[in-house]
mmCIF file of C-alpha atoms in Angstrom:
data_model
loop_
_atom_site.group_PDB
_atom_site.id
_atom_site.type_symbol
_atom_site.label_atom_id
_atom_site.label_comp_id
_atom_site.label_asym_id
_atom_site.label_seq_id
_atom_site.Cartn_x
_atom_site.Cartn_y
_atom_site.Cartn_z
ATOM 1 C CA MET K 1 117.809 238.648 234.915
ATOM 2 C CA ASP K 2 116.780 237.304 238.590
ATOM 3 C CA LYS K 3 112.720 237.118 238.685
ATOM 4 C CA ILE K 4 112.636 239.060 241.930
ATOM 5 C CA ILE K 5 115.171 241.839 240.194
ATOM 6 C CA TYR K 6 112.826 242.014 237.414
ATOM 7 C CA LYS K 7 109.384 242.434 239.180
ATOM 8 C CA LYS K 8 111.190 244.691 241.643
ATOM 9 C CA ASN K 9 111.842 246.477 238.158
ATOM 10 C CA LEU K 10 108.840 246.372 236.942
ATOM 11 C CA ILE K 11 106.970 247.571 239.863
ATOM 12 C CA LYS K 12 109.507 250.822 239.749
ATOM 13 C CA TRP K 13 109.020 251.363 236.156
ATOM 14 C CA THR K 14 105.093 250.907 235.874
ATOM 15 C CA SER K 15 104.951 253.624 238.894
ATOM 16 C CA ILE K 16 107.524 255.771 236.518
ATOM 17 C CA ILE K 17 105.783 255.163 233.196
ATOM 18 C CA GLN K 18 102.162 256.169 235.284
ATOM 19 C CA SER K 19 103.807 258.981 236.370
ATOM 20 C CA CYS K 20 104.574 260.519 232.992
ATOM 21 C CA ILE K 21 101.148 259.345 231.724
ATOM 22 C CA ASP K 22 99.182 261.123 234.127
ATOM 23 C CA SER K 23 101.254 264.797 233.924
ATOM 24 C CA GLY K 24 100.162 264.907 230.114
ATOM 25 C CA MET K 25 103.468 266.058 228.710
ATOM 26 C CA ALA K 26 105.021 264.568 226.023
ATOM 27 C CA VAL K 27 107.208 261.762 226.896
ATOM 28 C CA GLN K 28 110.106 262.864 225.746
ATOM 29 C CA ALA K 29 109.734 267.003 227.830
ATOM 30 C CA TRP K 30 108.801 264.547 230.768
ATOM 31 C CA CYS K 31 111.882 262.228 230.500
ATOM 32 C CA ILE K 32 114.286 265.411 230.260
ATOM 33 C CA GLU K 33 112.563 267.160 233.560
ATOM 34 C CA ASN K 34 112.409 263.801 235.401
ATOM 35 C CA ASN K 35 116.379 263.018 234.831
ATOM 36 C CA VAL K 36 114.903 259.246 233.285
ATOM 37 C CA ASP K 37 116.766 257.765 229.907
ATOM 38 C CA GLU K 38 114.061 257.922 227.379
ATOM 39 C CA LYS K 39 115.549 254.682 226.070
ATOM 40 C CA LYS K 40 114.928 253.061 229.149
ATOM 41 C CA PHE K 41 111.607 254.731 229.613
ATOM 42 C CA TYR K 42 110.571 252.807 226.233
ATOM 43 C CA TYR K 43 111.946 249.681 226.884
ATOM 44 C CA TRP K 44 110.033 249.070 230.260
ATOM 45 C CA TYR K 45 107.302 250.596 228.637
ATOM 46 C CA CYS K 46 107.350 247.728 226.136
ATOM 47 C CA ARG K 47 107.773 245.365 229.131
ATOM 48 C CA THR K 48 104.876 246.777 231.300
ATOM 49 C CA MET K 49 102.176 246.323 228.239
ATOM 50 C CA GLY K 50 103.925 242.598 227.748
ATOM 51 C CA GLU K 51 103.000 241.809 231.046
ATOM 52 C CA ALA K 52 99.613 243.555 230.847
ATOM 53 C CA VAL K 53 98.751 241.706 227.687
ATOM 54 C CA ASP K 54 99.923 238.364 229.651
ATOM 55 C CA SER K 55 98.155 239.234 232.706
ATOM 56 C CA LEU K 56 94.415 240.037 230.542
ATOM 57 C CA LYS K 57 95.238 236.363 228.530
ATOM 58 C CA LYS K 58 95.335 234.452 231.661
ATOM 59 C CA THR K 59 92.519 236.840 233.074
ATOM 60 C CA LYS K 60 90.342 235.427 230.153
ATOM 61 C CA PHE K 61 90.881 231.778 230.190
ATOM 62 C CA GLU K 62 90.391 231.585 234.315
ATOM 63 C CA ASN K 63 87.223 233.806 233.938
ATOM 64 C CA HIS K 64 85.365 231.532 231.582
ATOM 65 C CA THR K 65 82.011 231.184 232.262
ATOM 66 C CA ASN K 66 79.860 227.707 231.700
ATOM 67 C CA PHE K 67 76.143 228.006 230.832
ATOM 68 C CA VAL K 68 74.201 225.668 232.083
ATOM 69 C CA GLN K 69 70.386 224.585 230.846
ATOM 70 C CA LEU K 70 67.820 225.365 233.464
ATOM 71 C CA PRO K 71 64.579 223.430 233.155
ATOM 72 C CA VAL K 72 61.135 225.340 232.535
ATOM 73 C CA PRO K 73 59.132 225.156 234.760
ATOM 74 C CA ALA K 74 55.708 223.191 233.901
ATOM 75 C CA GLU K 75 53.338 225.501 234.828
ATOM 76 C CA SER K 76 55.309 228.485 231.957
ATOM 77 C CA LEU K 77 54.318 225.517 229.522
ATOM 78 C CA ARG K 78 50.760 225.408 230.292
ATOM 79 C CA ASN K 79 50.398 229.056 229.704
ATOM 80 C CA THR K 80 51.115 229.167 226.199
ATOM 81 C CA SER K 81 48.340 231.016 224.972
ATOM 82 C CA LYS K 82 49.542 234.407 226.819
ATOM 83 C CA PRO K 83 51.909 236.064 225.073
ATOM 84 C CA LEU K 84 55.667 236.428 226.293
ATOM 85 C CA PHE K 85 55.934 240.373 226.146
#
């Protein structure tokens, strides 16, 4: 499938799936009421969830935080007789 067509279908079906979820109805009943093929619904549901997982995996690695060790100010070392808390 052409990538552009795939992305268009993904956007279209994401909206359809969200409408079903927002309705609070059972998928089967919602599909009948809205003339949506239930098999296509589940096909695209799996596709959208797969895309969401892939997106989260990419985000997880892109937002990786590196920690830097900071020096302790000299005056805090001199006041060691005071409790910290």
